[in-house]
Amino acid sequence: MIETTQIGDRFREQYGSVPDLISRSPGRINIIGEHTDYNEGFVLPTAIDKSVYVALGKRDDQQIHLYAEDFGEFFRTDLAQVAPTDKGWPNYILGVVNQLKERGLLLSGFNLYIDGDIPVGAGLSSSAAVECATGFGLNQLFNLGLSRIDLAKIGQLAEHTYAGVKCGIMDQFASVLSKPDHVIRLDCRDLSYQYVPLQLHDYELVLLNTNVKHALASSAYNDRRQACEQAVEWIQSQHPAVKSLRDVSIELLDQWVQPKDESVYRKARFVVEENVRLDRACTALAAGDLSELGQLLYRTHMGLSQHYQVSCPELDFLVDQVRSFPEVLGARMMGGGFGGCTINIVKKGFGTKLVEEIAPRYQAQFGLALTPIFVKTGGGTEIVN
Ligand code: GLA
């Protein structure tokens, strides 16, 4: 956690005045339901206790001044000139400003300072947290009257248009709407949702960070999305009522997709099966059957790795390594893939020992450090000052 007084002080050092407000938006984990969100399926995410903080102050002109603590640098533009930049980090903020402008919402110039403690590139959705902290803060600063769900959608569109990733709604939704000790069972078709208690009894969630983020992750992500849309299109030509993989059965895939393209078939089949696994995971959670939940995680990993093909050697290695420990009930890669973290259900107190055992093996295999993240769940976006 970062102290809000520190954020306020740093804002003042950069801009010479106190901020009007500070908003906070968290990163997320996802228990199960991966690559289902953009297929109108189900996801089971929640926020973690690591966040992005955005301090904002109104200006008297139309200028937008941004300062990112992580990069130690400014980016300055004008409200009328907002456009994507090669610089990278400003895009997640400017993309949101652009969405607000497109909705005809009245903004004027502002100073923004941003800092956070979500590890970047770890698959914990630091970019969604930036978008949501920015949107939430600007909504408050300029009295825009947007709902949390509006802000999640704005964050998602910012990612599509300014970061070039055609992501689903899961990350932004989890960031704005999570509650501590609960996961959100979100139906990505109509955005209806329930809070499900996350009771892990003698177990806890440990993330193992591969510390890699392979290049081309975003283009591969967009390719997967396209493969799913291709499968839908082929089925739709025979069954016009089918709108997404949500409406599709394995039989339909067998009949209309498999003969056309085996690789598209395997990807679409993964998505259909993943929705079923999520249902089972909710039943297991409610019954306190954590062994079953763990097994479902392992099966999801297998599907993501072999069929959906979004894993990488580092993630596969980590999931493989933990299998031999009876204290670990299940593990899988989490998020978009090609790096980031695995999520593991581990006997309370065993996490440190687990890391001591496998970190040297990981180091020997890949020449990389393995960093554990012991996560607590947390609440959604808020104004903290
Ligand atoms: C990324 C995207 C999400 C979701 C996951 C995979 O985190 O931003 O929308 O698709 O990958 O489940």
GROMACS .gro file of C-alpha atoms and ligand atoms in nm:
model
  397
    1MET     CA    1   0.000   0.000   0.000
    2ILE     CA    2   0.110   0.353  -0.073
    3GLU     CA    3   0.017   0.624   0.176
    4THR     CA    4  -0.216   0.882   0.024
    5THR     CA    5  -0.025   1.159   0.201
    6GLN     CA    6   0.279   1.055  -0.001
    7ILE     CA    7   0.080   1.080  -0.325
    8GLY     CA    8  -0.049   1.424  -0.225
    9ASP     CA    9   0.302   1.542  -0.134
   10ARG     CA   10   0.451   1.422  -0.462
   11PHE     CA   11   0.171   1.591  -0.658
   12ARG     CA   12   0.250   1.917  -0.479
   13GLU     CA   13   0.621   1.883  -0.553
   14GLN     CA   14   0.548   1.842  -0.925
   15TYR     CA   15   0.269   2.096  -0.964
   16GLY     CA   16   0.311   2.340  -0.675
   17SER     CA   17  -0.044   2.299  -0.541
   18VAL     CA   18  -0.241   2.035  -0.352
   19PRO     CA   19  -0.452   1.793  -0.558
   20ASP     CA   20  -0.830   1.830  -0.562
   21LEU     CA   21  -0.868   1.456  -0.511
   22ILE     CA   22  -0.690   1.121  -0.517
   23SER     CA   23  -0.851   0.808  -0.660
   24ARG     CA   24  -0.736   0.449  -0.616
   25SER     CA   25  -0.813   0.151  -0.837
   26PRO     CA   26  -0.686  -0.205  -0.774
   27GLY     CA   27  -0.527  -0.480  -0.981
   28ARG     CA   28  -0.706  -0.813  -1.008
   29ILE     CA   29  -0.674  -1.187  -0.997
   30ASN     CA   30  -0.907  -1.433  -1.166
   31ILE     CA   31  -0.990  -1.769  -1.008
   32ILE     CA   32  -1.111  -1.932  -1.328
   33GLY     CA   33  -1.277  -1.834  -1.658
   34GLU     CA   34  -0.993  -1.724  -1.884
   35HIS     CA   35  -1.037  -1.584  -2.234
   36THR     CA   36  -1.411  -1.619  -2.186
   37ASP     CA   37  -1.496  -1.251  -2.133
   38TYR     CA   38  -1.473  -1.141  -2.498
   39ASN     CA   39  -1.676  -1.450  -2.589
   40GLU     CA   40  -1.974  -1.338  -2.377
   41GLY     CA   41  -1.894  -1.604  -2.119
   42PHE     CA   42  -1.832  -1.601  -1.744
   43VAL     CA   43  -1.536  -1.491  -1.531
   44LEU     CA   44  -1.458  -1.511  -1.157
   45PRO     CA   45  -1.220  -1.226  -1.072
   46THR     CA   46  -1.161  -1.007  -0.770
   47ALA     CA   47  -0.944  -0.713  -0.675
   48ILE     CA   48  -0.616  -0.747  -0.489
   49ASP     CA   49  -0.463  -0.523  -0.226
   50LYS     CA   50  -0.234  -0.353  -0.476
   51SER     CA   51  -0.346  -0.042  -0.661
   52VAL     CA   52  -0.283   0.249  -0.889
   53TYR     CA   53  -0.325   0.597  -0.735
   54VAL     CA   54  -0.413   0.901  -0.941
   55ALA     CA   55  -0.400   1.253  -0.794
   56LEU     CA   56  -0.584   1.520  -0.992
   57GLY     CA   57  -0.605   1.896  -0.986
   58LYS     CA   58  -0.803   2.125  -1.216
   59ARG     CA   59  -0.617   2.379  -1.426
   60ASP     CA   60  -0.739   2.715  -1.553
   61ASP     CA   61  -0.651   2.634  -1.914
   62GLN     CA   62  -0.708   2.343  -2.153
   63GLN     CA   63  -0.373   2.177  -2.091
   64ILE     CA   64  -0.330   1.821  -1.970
   65HIS     CA   65  -0.014   1.760  -1.770
   66LEU     CA   66   0.071   1.405  -1.664
   67TYR     CA   67   0.352   1.287  -1.438
   68ALA     CA   68   0.430   0.915  -1.391
   69GLU     CA   69   0.635   0.832  -1.083
   70ASP     CA   70   0.748   0.494  -1.225
   71PHE     CA   71   0.907   0.660  -1.527
   72GLY     CA   72   1.003   0.984  -1.356
   73GLU     CA   73   0.870   1.178  -1.650
   74PHE     CA   74   0.609   1.425  -1.765
   75PHE     CA   75   0.383   1.414  -2.067
   76ARG     CA   76   0.203   1.731  -2.171
   77THR     CA   77  -0.069   1.786  -2.427
   78ASP     CA   78  -0.380   1.991  -2.487
   79LEU     CA   79  -0.737   1.867  -2.445
   80ALA     CA   80  -0.805   1.941  -2.812
   81GLN     CA   81  -0.490   1.752  -2.923
   82VAL     CA   82  -0.540   1.425  -2.735
   83ALA     CA   83  -0.408   1.138  -2.951
   84PRO     CA   84  -0.223   0.807  -2.901
   85THR     CA   85   0.150   0.846  -2.834
   86ASP     CA   86   0.456   0.625  -2.888
   87LYS     CA   87   0.555   0.683  -2.530
   88GLY     CA   88   0.335   0.403  -2.399
   89TRP     CA   89   0.227   0.491  -2.047
   90PRO     CA   90   0.025   0.808  -2.126
   91ASN     CA   91  -0.202   0.608  -2.358
   92TYR     CA   92  -0.392   0.444  -2.073
   93ILE     CA   93  -0.479   0.789  -1.939
   94LEU     CA   94  -0.530   0.969  -2.271
   95GLY     CA   95  -0.745   0.681  -2.399
   96VAL     CA   96  -0.985   0.748  -2.114
   97VAL     CA   97  -0.985   1.124  -2.176
   98ASN     CA   98  -1.060   1.053  -2.540
   99GLN     CA   99  -1.357   0.832  -2.447
  100LEU     CA  100  -1.497   1.108  -2.223
  101LYS     CA  101  -1.457   1.359  -2.505
  102GLU     CA  102  -1.629   1.124  -2.749
  103ARG     CA  103  -1.927   1.112  -2.515
  104GLY     CA  104  -1.943   1.493  -2.528
  105LEU     CA  105  -1.867   1.523  -2.157
  106LEU     CA  106  -1.740   1.859  -2.044
  107LEU     CA  107  -1.377   1.858  -1.933
  108SER     CA  108  -1.116   2.126  -1.896
  109GLY     CA  109  -0.742   2.108  -1.836
  110PHE     CA  110  -0.598   1.915  -1.541
  111ASN     CA  111  -0.277   1.807  -1.373
  112LEU     CA  112  -0.239   1.437  -1.299
  113TYR     CA  113   0.016   1.248  -1.092
  114ILE     CA  114   0.021   0.868  -1.105
  115ASP     CA  115   0.192   0.604  -0.892
  116GLY     CA  116   0.110   0.252  -0.779
  117ASP     CA  117   0.230  -0.076  -0.637
  118ILE     CA  118   0.090  -0.329  -0.888
  119PRO     CA  119   0.382  -0.510  -1.053
  120VAL     CA  120   0.370  -0.416  -1.423
  121GLY     CA  121   0.364  -0.700  -1.678
  122ALA     CA  122   0.270  -0.956  -1.412
  123GLY     CA  123  -0.079  -1.013  -1.554
  124LEU     CA  124  -0.243  -0.830  -1.263
  125SER     CA  125  -0.406  -0.570  -1.488
  126SER     CA  126  -0.213  -0.263  -1.387
  127SER     CA  127  -0.327  -0.102  -1.712
  128ALA     CA  128  -0.696  -0.152  -1.628
  129ALA     CA  129  -0.625  -0.003  -1.285
  130VAL     CA  130  -0.472   0.306  -1.451
  131GLU     CA  131  -0.776   0.344  -1.676
  132CYS     CA  132  -1.023   0.300  -1.392
  133ALA     CA  133  -0.842   0.526  -1.144
  134THR     CA  134  -0.824   0.793  -1.415
  135GLY     CA  135  -1.189   0.756  -1.520
  136PHE     CA  136  -1.317   0.746  -1.163
  137GLY     CA  137  -1.110   1.050  -1.065
  138LEU     CA  138  -1.212   1.258  -1.369
  139ASN     CA  139  -1.576   1.159  -1.320
  140GLN     CA  140  -1.560   1.303  -0.970
  141LEU     CA  141  -1.348   1.608  -1.058
  142PHE     CA  142  -1.575   1.721  -1.340
  143ASN     CA  143  -1.902   1.587  -1.203
  144LEU     CA  144  -1.970   1.371  -1.507
  145GLY     CA  145  -2.234   1.143  -1.352
  146LEU     CA  146  -2.093   0.817  -1.488
  147SER     CA  147  -2.169   0.486  -1.316
  148ARG     CA  148  -1.906   0.227  -1.220
  149ILE     CA  149  -2.013   0.008  -1.511
  150ASP     CA  150  -1.985   0.306  -1.751
  151LEU     CA  151  -1.633   0.360  -1.623
  152ALA     CA  152  -1.540  -0.006  -1.672
  153LYS     CA  153  -1.664   0.015  -2.034
  154ILE     CA  154  -1.473   0.338  -2.088
  155GLY     CA  155  -1.154   0.173  -1.958
  156GLN     CA  156  -1.205  -0.123  -2.190
  157LEU     CA  157  -1.254   0.104  -2.492
  158ALA     CA  158  -0.947   0.308  -2.395
  159GLU     CA  159  -0.750  -0.018  -2.410
  160HIS     CA  160  -0.896  -0.104  -2.753
  161THR     CA  161  -0.833   0.236  -2.907
  162TYR     CA  162  -0.515   0.368  -2.741
  163ALA     CA  163  -0.333   0.048  -2.640
  164GLY     CA  164  -0.443  -0.166  -2.936
  165VAL     CA  165  -0.555  -0.463  -2.725
  166LYS     CA  166  -0.906  -0.585  -2.800
  167CYS     CA  167  -0.958  -0.697  -2.441
  168GLY     CA  168  -1.279  -0.810  -2.274
  169ILE     CA  169  -1.441  -0.634  -1.979
  170MET     CA  170  -1.311  -0.855  -1.694
  171ASP     CA  171  -1.015  -0.648  -1.572
  172GLN     CA  172  -1.188  -0.312  -1.563
  173PHE     CA  173  -1.504  -0.461  -1.414
  174ALA     CA  174  -1.309  -0.630  -1.135
  175SER     CA  175  -1.116  -0.312  -1.068
  176VAL     CA  176  -1.425  -0.094  -1.020
  177LEU     CA  177  -1.668  -0.338  -0.858
  178SER     CA  178  -1.479  -0.581  -0.632
  179LYS     CA  179  -1.549  -0.640  -0.263
  180PRO     CA  180  -1.296  -0.784  -0.015
  181ASP     CA  181  -1.324  -1.160   0.053
  182HIS     CA  182  -1.553  -1.213  -0.246
  183VAL     CA  183  -1.508  -1.295  -0.611
  184ILE     CA  184  -1.740  -1.161  -0.880
  185ARG     CA  185  -1.925  -1.415  -1.088
  186LEU     CA  186  -1.972  -1.195  -1.392
  187ASP     CA  187  -2.180  -1.278  -1.695
  188CYS     CA  188  -1.996  -1.091  -1.969
  189ARG     CA  189  -2.297  -1.110  -2.199
  190ASP     CA  190  -2.526  -0.880  -2.002
  191LEU     CA  191  -2.290  -0.772  -1.721
  192SER     CA  192  -2.515  -0.918  -1.452
  193TYR     CA  193  -2.309  -1.035  -1.155
  194GLN     CA  194  -2.312  -1.192  -0.810
  195TYR     CA  195  -2.059  -1.170  -0.529
  196VAL     CA  196  -1.943  -1.518  -0.427
  197PRO     CA  197  -1.766  -1.556  -0.089
  198LEU     CA  198  -1.405  -1.662  -0.137
  199GLN     CA  199  -1.361  -1.903   0.154
  200LEU     CA  200  -1.040  -2.097   0.128
  201HIS     CA  201  -1.030  -2.228   0.487
  202ASP     CA  202  -0.679  -2.371   0.548
  203TYR     CA  203  -0.558  -2.258   0.208
  204GLU     CA  204  -0.450  -1.932   0.052
  205LEU     CA  205  -0.377  -1.791  -0.291
  206VAL     CA  206  -0.014  -1.748  -0.386
  207LEU     CA  207   0.092  -1.595  -0.716
  208LEU     CA  208   0.421  -1.698  -0.867
  209ASN     CA  209   0.558  -1.432  -1.097
  210THR     CA  210   0.759  -1.566  -1.391
  211ASN     CA  211   0.903  -1.217  -1.438
  212VAL     CA  212   0.866  -1.254  -1.813
  213LYS     CA  213   0.633  -1.086  -2.056
  214HIS     CA  214   0.695  -1.218  -2.404
  215ALA     CA  215   0.683  -0.983  -2.698
  216LEU     CA  216   0.383  -1.014  -2.930
  217ALA     CA  217   0.154  -1.089  -2.637
  218SER     CA  218  -0.097  -0.827  -2.754
  219SER     CA  219  -0.100  -0.935  -3.116
  220ALA     CA  220  -0.140  -1.299  -3.008
  221TYR     CA  221  -0.428  -1.191  -2.784
  222ASN     CA  222  -0.603  -1.018  -3.074
  223ASP     CA  223  -0.539  -1.327  -3.290
  224ARG     CA  224  -0.712  -1.552  -3.034
  225ARG     CA  225  -1.008  -1.322  -3.030
  226GLN     CA  226  -1.025  -1.338  -3.407
  227ALA     CA  227  -1.010  -1.720  -3.406
  228CYS     CA  228  -1.311  -1.726  -3.173
  229GLU     CA  229  -1.499  -1.484  -3.398
  230GLN     CA  230  -1.414  -1.700  -3.698
  231ALA     CA  231  -1.564  -2.006  -3.527
  232VAL     CA  232  -1.882  -1.812  -3.450
  233GLU     CA  233  -1.904  -1.690  -3.810
  234TRP     CA  234  -1.885  -2.043  -3.950
  235ILE     CA  235  -2.157  -2.168  -3.718
  236GLN     CA  236  -2.366  -1.857  -3.771
  237SER     CA  237  -2.387  -1.917  -4.144
  238GLN     CA  238  -2.585  -2.233  -4.058
  239HIS     CA  239  -2.745  -2.119  -3.732
  240PRO     CA  240  -2.817  -1.745  -3.751
  241ALA     CA  241  -2.933  -1.728  -3.386
  242VAL     CA  242  -2.579  -1.797  -3.266
  243LYS     CA  243  -2.420  -1.466  -3.159
  244SER     CA  244  -2.107  -1.576  -2.971
  245LEU     CA  245  -1.933  -1.887  -2.835
  246ARG     CA  246  -2.171  -1.856  -2.540
  247ASP     CA  247  -2.446  -1.996  -2.765
  248VAL     CA  248  -2.237  -2.280  -2.897
  249SER     CA  249  -2.223  -2.648  -2.800
  250ILE     CA  250  -1.939  -2.893  -2.859
  251GLU     CA  251  -2.166  -3.065  -3.114
  252LEU     CA  252  -2.195  -2.745  -3.317
  253LEU     CA  253  -1.819  -2.704  -3.308
  254ASP     CA  254  -1.770  -3.065  -3.415
  255GLN     CA  255  -2.006  -3.019  -3.703
  256TRP     CA  256  -1.921  -2.675  -3.842
  257VAL     CA  257  -1.575  -2.578  -3.720
  258GLN     CA  258  -1.363  -2.890  -3.689
  259PRO     CA  259  -1.384  -2.982  -4.058
  260LYS     CA  260  -1.275  -2.630  -4.154
  261ASP     CA  261  -0.984  -2.565  -3.920
  262GLU     CA  262  -0.847  -2.783  -3.641
  263SER     CA  263  -0.662  -2.500  -3.467
  264VAL     CA  264  -0.967  -2.269  -3.458
  265TYR     CA  265  -1.173  -2.565  -3.338
  266ARG     CA  266  -0.943  -2.638  -3.044
  267LYS     CA  267  -0.945  -2.276  -2.934
  268ALA     CA  268  -1.322  -2.241  -2.955
  269ARG     CA  269  -1.367  -2.571  -2.776
  270PHE     CA  270  -1.147  -2.451  -2.492
  271VAL     CA  271  -1.375  -2.148  -2.442
  272VAL     CA  272  -1.692  -2.358  -2.438
  273GLU     CA  273  -1.537  -2.598  -2.185
  274GLU     CA  274  -1.397  -2.317  -1.972
  275ASN     CA  275  -1.748  -2.181  -1.909
  276VAL     CA  276  -1.853  -2.525  -1.785
  277ARG     CA  277  -1.546  -2.543  -1.559
  278LEU     CA  278  -1.632  -2.206  -1.409
  279ASP     CA  279  -1.978  -2.333  -1.317
  280ARG     CA  280  -1.822  -2.635  -1.150
  281ALA     CA  281  -1.571  -2.415  -0.970
  282CYS     CA  282  -1.856  -2.209  -0.821
  283THR     CA  283  -2.025  -2.527  -0.699
  284ALA     CA  284  -1.697  -2.650  -0.550
  285LEU     CA  285  -1.635  -2.315  -0.378
  286ALA     CA  286  -1.983  -2.312  -0.228
  287ALA     CA  287  -1.936  -2.669  -0.101
  288GLY     CA  288  -1.587  -2.594   0.035
  289ASP     CA  289  -1.447  -2.862  -0.197
  290LEU     CA  290  -1.110  -2.702  -0.258
  291SER     CA  291  -0.952  -3.018  -0.401
  292GLU     CA  292  -1.208  -3.014  -0.678
  293LEU     CA  293  -1.147  -2.643  -0.733
  294GLY     CA  294  -0.773  -2.712  -0.756
  295GLN     CA  295  -0.824  -2.988  -1.012
  296LEU     CA  296  -1.032  -2.750  -1.224
  297LEU     CA  297  -0.747  -2.499  -1.217
  298TYR     CA  298  -0.504  -2.764  -1.342
  299ARG     CA  299  -0.744  -2.853  -1.623
  300THR     CA  300  -0.781  -2.489  -1.722
  301HIS     CA  301  -0.404  -2.461  -1.742
  302MET     CA  302  -0.381  -2.764  -1.963
  303GLY     CA  303  -0.642  -2.617  -2.196
  304LEU     CA  304  -0.479  -2.273  -2.205
  305SER     CA  305  -0.141  -2.425  -2.273
  306GLN     CA  306  -0.220  -2.703  -2.521
  307HIS     CA  307  -0.537  -2.590  -2.693
  308TYR     CA  308  -0.570  -2.215  -2.657
  309GLN     CA  309  -0.192  -2.185  -2.681
  310VAL     CA  310  -0.139  -1.875  -2.470
  311SER     CA  311   0.106  -2.020  -2.218
  312CYS     CA  312   0.486  -2.021  -2.238
  313PRO     CA  313   0.766  -2.248  -2.111
  314GLU     CA  314   0.810  -2.047  -1.790
  315LEU     CA  315   0.441  -2.074  -1.692
  316ASP     CA  316   0.421  -2.442  -1.787
  317PHE     CA  317   0.733  -2.513  -1.581
  318LEU     CA  318   0.587  -2.352  -1.269
  319VAL     CA  319   0.255  -2.534  -1.294
  320ASP     CA  320   0.439  -2.857  -1.352
  321GLN     CA  321   0.670  -2.804  -1.054
  322VAL     CA  322   0.396  -2.742  -0.796
  323ARG     CA  323   0.207  -3.059  -0.892
  324SER     CA  324   0.436  -3.277  -0.682
  325PHE     CA  325   0.350  -3.092  -0.357
  326PRO     CA  326   0.042  -3.227  -0.176
  327GLU     CA  327   0.014  -2.884  -0.009
  328VAL     CA  328  -0.075  -2.734  -0.347
  329LEU     CA  329  -0.430  -2.814  -0.457
  330GLY     CA  330  -0.418  -2.650  -0.798
  331ALA     CA  331  -0.241  -2.401  -1.020
  332ARG     CA  332  -0.271  -2.237  -1.358
  333MET     CA  333  -0.149  -1.944  -1.561
  334MET     CA  334  -0.361  -1.636  -1.510
  335GLY     CA  335  -0.476  -1.357  -1.741
  336GLY     CA  336  -0.393  -1.304  -2.107
  337GLY     CA  337  -0.086  -1.531  -2.103
  338PHE     CA  338   0.268  -1.536  -2.252
  339GLY     CA  339   0.414  -1.451  -1.911
  340GLY     CA  340   0.297  -1.295  -1.589
  341CYS     CA  341   0.191  -1.506  -1.291
  342THR     CA  342   0.052  -1.844  -1.205
  343ILE     CA  343  -0.222  -1.858  -0.942
  344ASN     CA  344  -0.184  -2.139  -0.687
  345ILE     CA  345  -0.406  -2.272  -0.409
  346VAL     CA  346  -0.155  -2.344  -0.134
  347LYS     CA  347  -0.186  -2.472   0.225
  348LYS     CA  348  -0.160  -2.172   0.458
  349GLY     CA  349   0.197  -2.116   0.570
  350PHE     CA  350   0.349  -2.338   0.301
  351GLY     CA  351   0.400  -2.065   0.038
  352THR     CA  352   0.746  -1.962   0.154
  353LYS     CA  353   0.869  -2.321   0.164
  354LEU     CA  354   0.723  -2.382  -0.181
  355VAL     CA  355   0.912  -2.087  -0.323
  356GLU     CA  356   1.235  -2.194  -0.151
  357GLU     CA  357   1.201  -2.530  -0.323
  358ILE     CA  358   1.119  -2.422  -0.674
  359ALA     CA  359   1.285  -2.081  -0.714
  360PRO     CA  360   1.635  -2.237  -0.751
  361ARG     CA  361   1.503  -2.480  -1.012
  362TYR     CA  362   1.336  -2.195  -1.199
  363GLN     CA  363   1.656  -1.993  -1.183
  364ALA     CA  364   1.858  -2.288  -1.312
  365GLN     CA  365   1.618  -2.349  -1.600
  366PHE     CA  366   1.554  -1.994  -1.719
  367GLY     CA  367   1.815  -1.777  -1.548
  368LEU     CA  368   1.535  -1.576  -1.393
  369ALA     CA  369   1.422  -1.495  -1.040
  370LEU     CA  370   1.089  -1.631  -0.925
  371THR     CA  371   0.895  -1.387  -0.710
  372PRO     CA  372   0.599  -1.490  -0.499
  373ILE     CA  373   0.311  -1.251  -0.439
  374PHE     CA  374   0.094  -1.334  -0.139
  375VAL     CA  375  -0.234  -1.175  -0.233
  376LYS     CA  376  -0.515  -1.049  -0.024
  377THR     CA  377  -0.844  -0.955  -0.184
  378GLY     CA  378  -0.945  -0.590  -0.177
  379GLY     CA  379  -1.221  -0.342  -0.256
  380GLY     CA  380  -1.291  -0.168  -0.586
  381THR     CA  381  -1.215   0.183  -0.708
  382GLU     CA  382  -1.262   0.467  -0.460
  383ILE     CA  383  -1.176   0.827  -0.384
  384VAL     CA  384  -0.920   0.810  -0.106
  385ASN     CA  385  -0.871   1.180  -0.046
  386GLA     C1  386  -0.654  -1.003  -2.031
  386GLA     C2  387  -0.771  -0.920  -2.083
  386GLA     C3  388  -0.903  -0.968  -2.024
  386GLA     C4  389  -0.920  -1.120  -2.041
  386GLA     C5  390  -0.793  -1.193  -1.998
  386GLA     C6  391  -0.799  -1.340  -2.030
  386GLA     O1  392  -0.638  -0.983  -1.893
  386GLA     O2  393  -0.753  -0.784  -2.054
  386GLA     O3  394  -1.011  -0.899  -2.082
  386GLA     O4  395  -0.955  -1.152  -2.172
  386GLA     O5  396  -0.677  -1.140  -2.057
  386GLA     O6  397  -0.901  -1.402  -1.959
   0.00000   0.00000   0.00000
